[in-house]
PDB file of C-alpha atoms and ligand atoms in Angstrom:
ATOM      1  CA  MET V   1      31.803 -60.565 -22.511  1.00 44.00           C
ATOM      2  CA  PRO V   2      28.896 -58.422 -23.762  1.00 45.00           C
ATOM      3  CA  ILE V   3      28.030 -55.304 -21.809  1.00 44.00           C
ATOM      4  CA  ARG V   4      24.726 -55.758 -20.050  1.00 46.00           C
ATOM      5  CA  ARG V   5      22.330 -52.951 -20.711  1.00 45.00           C
ATOM      6  CA  ARG V   6      19.365 -52.084 -18.553  1.00 43.00           C
ATOM      7  CA  PRO V   7      16.092 -52.925 -20.276  1.00 42.00           C
ATOM      8  CA  PRO V   8      14.805 -49.704 -21.890  1.00 42.00           C
ATOM      9  CA  ASP V   9      11.487 -49.735 -20.025  1.00 43.00           C
ATOM     10  CA  LEU V  10      13.260 -49.973 -16.664  1.00 39.00           C
ATOM     11  CA  LEU V  11      15.557 -47.122 -17.628  1.00 37.00           C
ATOM     12  CA  ARG V  12      12.605 -45.025 -18.716  1.00 40.00           C
ATOM     13  CA  ARG V  13      10.783 -45.709 -15.470  1.00 39.00           C
ATOM     14  CA  SER V  14      13.779 -44.739 -13.365  1.00 38.00           C
ATOM     15  CA  LEU V  15      14.099 -41.483 -15.313  1.00 38.00           C
ATOM     16  CA  LEU V  16      10.430 -40.741 -14.820  1.00 39.00           C
ATOM     17  CA  ALA V  17      10.720 -41.508 -11.118  1.00 38.00           C
ATOM     18  CA  ALA V  18      13.770 -39.305 -10.620  1.00 37.00           C
ATOM     19  CA  PRO V  19      12.016 -35.904 -10.468  1.00 39.00           C
ATOM     20  CA  ALA V  20       9.692 -37.153  -7.737  1.00 36.00           C
ATOM     21  CA  LEU V  21      12.752 -37.808  -5.575  1.00 34.00           C
ATOM     22  CA  ILE V  22      14.215 -34.363  -6.117  1.00 36.00           C
ATOM     23  CA  VAL V  23      11.069 -32.252  -5.891  1.00 35.00           C
ATOM     24  CA  LEU V  24      10.425 -31.837  -2.190  1.00 43.00           C
ATOM     25  CA  VAL V  25       8.168 -28.817  -2.551  1.00 47.00           C
ATOM     26  CA  PRO V  26       4.713 -28.526  -4.148  1.00 52.00           C
ATOM     27  CA  GLU V  27       4.718 -28.553  -7.935  1.00 48.00           C
ATOM     28  CA  ALA V  28       3.195 -25.107  -8.292  1.00 49.00           C
ATOM     29  CA  PHE V  29       5.984 -23.663  -6.173  1.00 51.00           C
ATOM     30  CA  ALA V  30       8.842 -25.540  -7.857  1.00 50.00           C
ATOM     31  CA  ALA V  31       8.172 -23.687 -11.108  1.00 52.00           C
ATOM     32  CA  ALA V  32       7.992 -20.237  -9.503  1.00 70.00           C
ATOM     33  CA  ILE V  33      10.726 -17.642  -9.836  1.00 91.00           C
ATOM     34  CA  VAL V  34      12.089 -15.549  -6.971  1.00 96.00           C
ATOM     35  CA  THR V  35       9.764 -12.561  -6.483  1.00 97.00           C
ATOM     36  CA  PRO V  36      11.348  -9.433  -8.003  1.00 98.00           C
ATOM     37  CA  ALA V  37      11.846  -6.385  -5.789  1.00 98.00           C
ATOM     38  CA  GLN V  38      10.347  -3.030  -6.735  1.00 98.00           C
ATOM     39  CA  THR V  39      10.683   0.480  -5.419  1.00 97.00           C
ATOM     40  CA  ARG V  40       9.112   1.296  -2.066  1.00 97.00           C
ATOM     41  CA  GLY V  41       7.710   4.517  -3.536  1.00 95.00           C
ATOM     42  CA  PRO V  42       7.018   7.667  -1.557  1.00 95.00           C
ATOM     43  CA  TYR V  43       3.897   6.535   0.314  1.00 96.00           C
ATOM     44  CA  TYR V  44       5.120   4.065   2.954  1.00 97.00           C
ATOM     45  CA  PRO V  45       3.397   5.308   6.125  1.00 95.00           C
ATOM     46  CA  VAL V  46       5.331   7.885   8.134  1.00 93.00           C
ATOM     47  CA  ALA V  47       3.274   6.866  11.168  1.00 91.00           C
ATOM     48  CA  LYS V  48       1.612   3.476  11.049  1.00 93.00           C
ATOM     49  CA  PRO V  49      -2.072   3.599  12.002  1.00 92.00           C
ATOM     50  CA  ALA V  50      -3.106   2.429  15.480  1.00 94.00           C
ATOM     51  CA  ASP V  51      -5.340  -0.091  13.717  1.00 95.00           C
ATOM     52  CA  SER V  52      -2.975  -2.067  11.460  1.00 97.00           C
ATOM     53  CA  ASP V  53      -4.750  -5.411  11.322  1.00 98.00           C
ATOM     54  CA  LEU V  54      -5.514  -7.626   8.326  1.00 98.00           C
ATOM     55  CA  ASP V  55      -8.859  -5.926   7.578  1.00 98.00           C
ATOM     56  CA  LEU V  56      -8.147  -2.622   5.836  1.00 98.00           C
ATOM     57  CA  THR V  57     -11.830  -2.069   5.054  1.00 98.00           C
ATOM     58  CA  ARG V  58     -12.642  -1.093   8.643  1.00 98.00           C
ATOM     59  CA  VAL V  59     -10.917   1.299  11.000  1.00 97.00           C
ATOM     60  CA  ALA V  60     -11.336   0.678  14.733  1.00 96.00           C
ATOM     61  CA  GLY V  61     -13.722   3.186  16.285  1.00 96.00           C
ATOM     62  CA  ARG V  62     -15.439   4.108  13.002  1.00 97.00           C
ATOM     63  CA  SER V  63     -18.818   2.742  11.966  1.00 96.00           C
ATOM     64  CA  GLN V  64     -18.549   3.087   8.181  1.00 98.00           C
ATOM     65  CA  ARG V  65     -16.759   0.665   5.901  1.00 98.00           C
ATOM     66  CA  ALA V  66     -14.143   1.897   3.416  1.00 98.00           C
ATOM     67  CA  GLU V  67     -15.408   3.027   0.006  1.00 98.00           C
ATOM     68  CA  GLY V  68     -14.764   0.693  -2.899  1.00 98.00           C
ATOM     69  CA  GLU V  69     -14.855  -2.903  -4.024  1.00 97.00           C
ATOM     70  CA  VAL V  70     -13.946  -5.247  -1.175  1.00 98.00           C
ATOM     71  CA  ILE V  71     -11.377  -7.885  -2.110  1.00 98.00           C
ATOM     72  CA  GLU V  72      -9.195 -10.429  -0.352  1.00 98.00           C
ATOM     73  CA  VAL V  73      -5.487 -10.710  -1.008  1.00 98.00           C
ATOM     74  CA  THR V  74      -4.042 -14.024   0.101  1.00 98.00           C
ATOM     75  CA  GLY V  75      -0.906 -16.028  -0.545  1.00 98.00           C
ATOM     76  CA  ARG V  76       2.086 -17.766   0.923  1.00 98.00           C
ATOM     77  CA  VAL V  77       5.636 -16.727   1.630  1.00 98.00           C
ATOM     78  CA  LEU V  78       8.001 -19.402   0.363  1.00 97.00           C
ATOM     79  CA  SER V  79      11.727 -19.880   0.423  1.00 95.00           C
ATOM     80  CA  ALA V  80      13.180 -20.868  -2.960  1.00 91.00           C
ATOM     81  CA  ARG V  81      15.213 -23.517  -1.124  1.00 89.00           C
ATOM     82  CA  SER V  82      12.969 -24.813   1.619  1.00 90.00           C
ATOM     83  CA  GLY V  83       9.304 -24.013   0.925  1.00 94.00           C
ATOM     84  CA  PRO V  84       6.799 -22.222   3.193  1.00 97.00           C
ATOM     85  CA  VAL V  85       8.194 -19.798   5.782  1.00 97.00           C
ATOM     86  CA  ALA V  86       6.176 -19.270   8.975  1.00 97.00           C
ATOM     87  CA  GLY V  87       6.330 -16.172  11.182  1.00 97.00           C
ATOM     88  CA  VAL V  88       7.239 -13.744   8.407  1.00 98.00           C
ATOM     89  CA  GLY V  89       6.067 -10.146   8.766  1.00 98.00           C
ATOM     90  CA  VAL V  90       3.974  -9.120   5.750  1.00 98.00           C
ATOM     91  CA  GLU V  91       2.910  -5.488   5.365  1.00 98.00           C
ATOM     92  CA  ILE V  92       0.766  -3.934   2.656  1.00 98.00           C
ATOM     93  CA  TRP V  93      -0.056  -0.311   1.891  1.00 98.00           C
ATOM     94  CA  GLN V  94      -2.072   1.052  -0.979  1.00 98.00           C
ATOM     95  CA  ALA V  95      -4.189   3.838  -2.395  1.00 97.00           C
ATOM     96  CA  ASP V  96      -7.884   4.096  -1.540  1.00 98.00           C
ATOM     97  CA  ASN V  97     -10.888   4.068  -3.863  1.00 98.00           C
ATOM     98  CA  GLN V  98      -9.971   7.580  -5.094  1.00 96.00           C
ATOM     99  CA  GLY V  99      -6.274   6.781  -5.619  1.00 97.00           C
ATOM    100  CA  ARG V 100      -5.170   8.525  -2.404  1.00 96.00           C
ATOM    101  CA  TYR V 101      -2.801   7.431   0.355  1.00 96.00           C
ATOM    102  CA  HIS V 102      -2.845   8.241   4.046  1.00 95.00           C
ATOM    103  CA  HIS V 103       0.416  10.154   3.816  1.00 94.00           C
ATOM    104  CA  PRO V 104       1.630  13.742   4.381  1.00 91.00           C
ATOM    105  CA  ARG V 105       2.382  14.005   0.643  1.00 90.00           C
ATOM    106  CA  GLU V 106      -1.348  13.854  -0.089  1.00 87.00           C
ATOM    107  CA  SER V 107      -3.545  16.942   0.369  1.00 77.00           C
ATOM    108  CA  ALA V 108      -4.479  16.805   4.040  1.00 71.00           C
ATOM    109  CA  GLY V 109      -7.649  14.943   4.837  1.00 76.00           C
ATOM    110  CA  THR V 110      -8.414  13.768   1.310  1.00 90.00           C
ATOM    111  CA  ALA V 111      -7.857  10.020   1.819  1.00 95.00           C
ATOM    112  CA  ASP V 112     -10.862   7.932   2.882  1.00 97.00           C
ATOM    113  CA  PRO V 113     -10.968   8.122   6.712  1.00 96.00           C
ATOM    114  CA  ASN V 114     -12.690   4.727   6.796  1.00 97.00           C
ATOM    115  CA  PHE V 115      -9.890   3.060   4.891  1.00 98.00           C
ATOM    116  CA  GLN V 116      -7.001   1.759   6.967  1.00 97.00           C
ATOM    117  CA  GLY V 117      -4.489   2.117   4.102  1.00 97.00           C
ATOM    118  CA  PHE V 118      -1.893  -0.128   5.790  1.00 98.00           C
ATOM    119  CA  GLY V 119      -2.008  -3.596   7.318  1.00 98.00           C
ATOM    120  CA  ALA V 120       0.511  -5.949   8.899  1.00 98.00           C
ATOM    121  CA  VAL V 121       0.274  -9.680   9.634  1.00 98.00           C
ATOM    122  CA  ARG V 122       2.543 -12.662  10.298  1.00 98.00           C
ATOM    123  CA  THR V 123       2.493 -15.765   8.142  1.00 98.00           C
ATOM    124  CA  GLY V 124       1.013 -18.944   9.601  1.00 98.00           C
ATOM    125  CA  ALA V 125       2.566 -22.402   9.767  1.00 97.00           C
ATOM    126  CA  ALA V 126       2.081 -22.913   6.006  1.00 97.00           C
ATOM    127  CA  GLY V 127       3.602 -19.530   5.183  1.00 98.00           C
ATOM    128  CA  ASP V 128       0.077 -18.251   4.531  1.00 98.00           C
ATOM    129  CA  PHE V 129      -1.280 -14.728   4.910  1.00 98.00           C
ATOM    130  CA  LEU V 130      -4.583 -12.985   4.221  1.00 98.00           C
ATOM    131  CA  PHE V 131      -5.721  -9.373   3.964  1.00 98.00           C
ATOM    132  CA  ARG V 132      -9.181  -7.960   3.376  1.00 98.00           C
ATOM    133  CA  THR V 133      -8.964  -4.666   1.561  1.00 98.00           C
ATOM    134  CA  ILE V 134     -10.418  -2.754  -1.399  1.00 98.00           C
ATOM    135  CA  ARG V 135      -9.266  -2.685  -4.981  1.00 98.00           C
ATOM    136  CA  PRO V 136      -7.122   0.472  -5.158  1.00 98.00           C
ATOM    137  CA  ARG V 137      -7.769   3.079  -7.851  1.00 98.00           C
ATOM    138  CA  PHE V 138      -5.054   4.215 -10.234  1.00 97.00           C
ATOM    139  CA  TYR V 139      -3.390   7.556  -9.486  1.00 96.00           C
ATOM    140  CA  GLY V 140      -1.119  10.122 -11.131  1.00 94.00           C
ATOM    141  CA  SER V 141      -1.391  11.440 -14.666  1.00 93.00           C
ATOM    142  CA  GLY V 142       0.303  11.230 -18.042  1.00 92.00           C
ATOM    143  CA  ALA V 143       3.531   9.234 -18.045  1.00 91.00           C
ATOM    144  CA  PHE V 144       3.376   9.094 -14.236  1.00 93.00           C
ATOM    145  CA  THR V 145       0.028   7.320 -14.060  1.00 97.00           C
ATOM    146  CA  ARG V 146       0.246   4.294 -11.786  1.00 98.00           C
ATOM    147  CA  THR V 147      -1.911   1.289 -12.578  1.00 98.00           C
ATOM    148  CA  PRO V 148      -3.783  -0.125  -9.551  1.00 98.00           C
ATOM    149  CA  HIS V 149      -1.267  -1.891  -7.297  1.00 98.00           C
ATOM    150  CA  VAL V 150      -0.661  -2.996  -3.718  1.00 98.00           C
ATOM    151  CA  HIS V 151       2.719  -2.373  -2.073  1.00 98.00           C
ATOM    152  CA  PHE V 152       4.262  -5.222  -0.067  1.00 98.00           C
ATOM    153  CA  ARG V 153       7.084  -5.318   2.480  1.00 98.00           C
ATOM    154  CA  VAL V 154       8.141  -8.786   3.619  1.00 98.00           C
ATOM    155  CA  VAL V 155      10.440  -9.215   6.616  1.00 98.00           C
ATOM    156  CA  ALA V 156      11.655 -12.748   7.274  1.00 96.00           C
ATOM    157  CA  PRO V 157      14.064 -13.433  10.148  1.00 92.00           C
ATOM    158  CA  GLY V 158      17.673 -13.663   8.985  1.00 92.00           C
ATOM    159  CA  ARG V 159      16.972 -12.381   5.461  1.00 94.00           C
ATOM    160  CA  PRO V 160      17.086  -8.979   3.800  1.00 94.00           C
ATOM    161  CA  GLU V 161      13.647  -7.390   3.543  1.00 97.00           C
ATOM    162  CA  LEU V 162      11.773  -7.675   0.258  1.00 98.00           C
ATOM    163  CA  VAL V 163       9.835  -4.632  -0.936  1.00 98.00           C
ATOM    164  CA  THR V 164       7.698  -5.109  -4.020  1.00 98.00           C
ATOM    165  CA  GLN V 165       4.313  -4.409  -5.604  1.00 98.00           C
ATOM    166  CA  MET V 166       1.379  -6.611  -6.577  1.00 98.00           C
ATOM    167  CA  TYR V 167      -0.552  -5.968  -9.790  1.00 98.00           C
ATOM    168  CA  PHE V 168      -4.054  -7.044 -10.844  1.00 98.00           C
ATOM    169  CA  PRO V 169      -4.621  -9.583 -13.632  1.00 98.00           C
ATOM    170  CA  GLY V 170      -6.476  -8.355 -16.706  1.00 97.00           C
ATOM    171  CA  GLU V 171      -5.910  -4.687 -15.824  1.00 98.00           C
ATOM    172  CA  ALA V 172      -5.462  -2.795 -19.115  1.00 97.00           C
ATOM    173  CA  MET V 173      -3.460  -0.018 -17.424  1.00 98.00           C
ATOM    174  CA  ASN V 174      -0.656  -2.442 -16.516  1.00 98.00           C
ATOM    175  CA  ALA V 175       0.695  -2.298 -20.064  1.00 96.00           C
ATOM    176  CA  ARG V 176       1.168   1.491 -19.765  1.00 96.00           C
ATOM    177  CA  ASP V 177       2.624   1.527 -16.241  1.00 98.00           C
ATOM    178  CA  ALA V 178       6.322   2.464 -16.293  1.00 97.00           C
ATOM    179  CA  LEU V 179       7.204   0.343 -13.244  1.00 97.00           C
ATOM    180  CA  PHE V 180       5.314  -2.699 -14.486  1.00 98.00           C
ATOM    181  CA  ARG V 181       6.892  -2.322 -17.923  1.00 97.00           C
ATOM    182  CA  SER V 182      10.362  -2.060 -16.376  1.00 97.00           C
ATOM    183  CA  LEU V 183      10.130  -5.652 -15.115  1.00 97.00           C
ATOM    184  CA  PRO V 184      12.588  -7.833 -17.049  1.00 94.00           C
ATOM    185  CA  GLY V 185      10.370 -10.160 -19.055  1.00 94.00           C
ATOM    186  CA  GLU V 186       7.098 -12.023 -18.861  1.00 96.00           C
ATOM    187  CA  ALA V 187       8.111 -14.329 -16.006  1.00 96.00           C
ATOM    188  CA  ALA V 188       8.911 -11.325 -13.789  1.00 97.00           C
ATOM    189  CA  ARG V 189       5.648  -9.593 -14.730  1.00 97.00           C
ATOM    190  CA  ASP V 190       3.733 -12.810 -14.010  1.00 97.00           C
ATOM    191  CA  ALA V 191       5.477 -13.133 -10.635  1.00 97.00           C
ATOM    192  CA  LEU V 192       4.092  -9.729  -9.580  1.00 98.00           C
ATOM    193  CA  THR V 193       0.618 -10.259 -11.052  1.00 98.00           C
ATOM    194  CA  ALA V 194      -1.898 -11.825  -8.695  1.00 98.00           C
ATOM    195  CA  VAL V 195      -4.150 -14.694  -9.743  1.00 97.00           C
ATOM    196  CA  LEU V 196      -7.918 -14.225  -9.411  1.00 97.00           C
ATOM    197  CA  GLU V 197      -9.095 -17.264  -7.450  1.00 95.00           C
ATOM    198  CA  ALA V 198     -12.697 -16.477  -6.607  1.00 85.00           C
ATOM    199  CA  ALA V 199     -14.856 -13.920  -8.301  1.00 82.00           C
ATOM    200  CA  ASP V 200     -17.874 -13.601  -5.929  1.00 87.00           C
ATOM    201  CA  LEU V 201     -15.819 -11.922  -3.221  1.00 91.00           C
ATOM    202  CA  PRO V 202     -12.826 -11.299  -5.469  1.00 96.00           C
ATOM    203  CA  ARG V 203      -9.894 -13.140  -3.948  1.00 97.00           C
ATOM    204  CA  TYR V 204      -6.448 -12.573  -5.400  1.00 98.00           C
ATOM    205  CA  ARG V 205      -3.601 -15.001  -4.764  1.00 98.00           C
ATOM    206  CA  PHE V 206      -0.116 -13.544  -4.545  1.00 98.00           C
ATOM    207  CA  ASP V 207       2.615 -16.001  -3.585  1.00 97.00           C
ATOM    208  CA  ILE V 208       5.946 -14.516  -2.621  1.00 98.00           C
ATOM    209  CA  VAL V 209       9.152 -16.480  -3.204  1.00 97.00           C
ATOM    210  CA  LEU V 210      12.246 -15.372  -1.268  1.00 96.00           C
ATOM    211  CA  ALA V 211      15.739 -16.113  -2.575  1.00 92.00           C
TER     212      ALA V 211
HETATM  213 FE1  LIG U 301       1.802   3.217  -4.940  1.00 79.44          FE
END
C-alpha cells in the first residue's frame, strides 16, 4: 500500500502557521536579547534626593528648569519568558548638562541644582515606564572619557537586580567609550542603545529584557 503524503501546499501552510502558535509575545520583543548588565559605576546616589519622581528636569521647590536639552526616555520591562512585567522598580541616574553628578565625588556644589539627577518609577500594567530628563553630557578625559549615557537599576520582585547603562543612537563618542566597546558584539551594543522615536521632543525608547 503506498504511503500517503500530505499535499505539499497543506504542509507548507502548516509550517507557516506554526510560528504563530508558538509566539505568544509581540514580534518586536521575540527577537530581543536579554539586556546585558554593566557596571554600576561610582555615582549611584549616596542619598537619594527628596524629589525622585519621573521628571528630572524640575526639582521640587525650585523655579528654574534644569539646563540642557529636554528628552523623554521611555520603554518597557519584559521577561524573556513571559512578556511585560508590571510593578518593577526602575531607577535612573545620570550626569547633568556639564557632565556632573550629584555625588560627593564631584567638586561640591558644581552639579546643576535644578537637575534632579536621579529618578525612580514603577512599571505600569504593560511593563511601561517613562522619564523626562535632559541629554547628559560626556565626562572624563583621555581613555577615561565616558560617552553620554544613562544608568539604570531595575528591581523586579523575585529576580536579581539588573544594573546597566543606556547609550544614545548616532553618538560618535560611543565608538571610543571603553565600556560600550567592551560589550560582546553588535547585538549586545544594540540592546543598550536606545531608539530615537520622536525628534520634536526627542523621545528615546529603551526596552529592558530580563532573563
Ligand atoms: Fe556614568
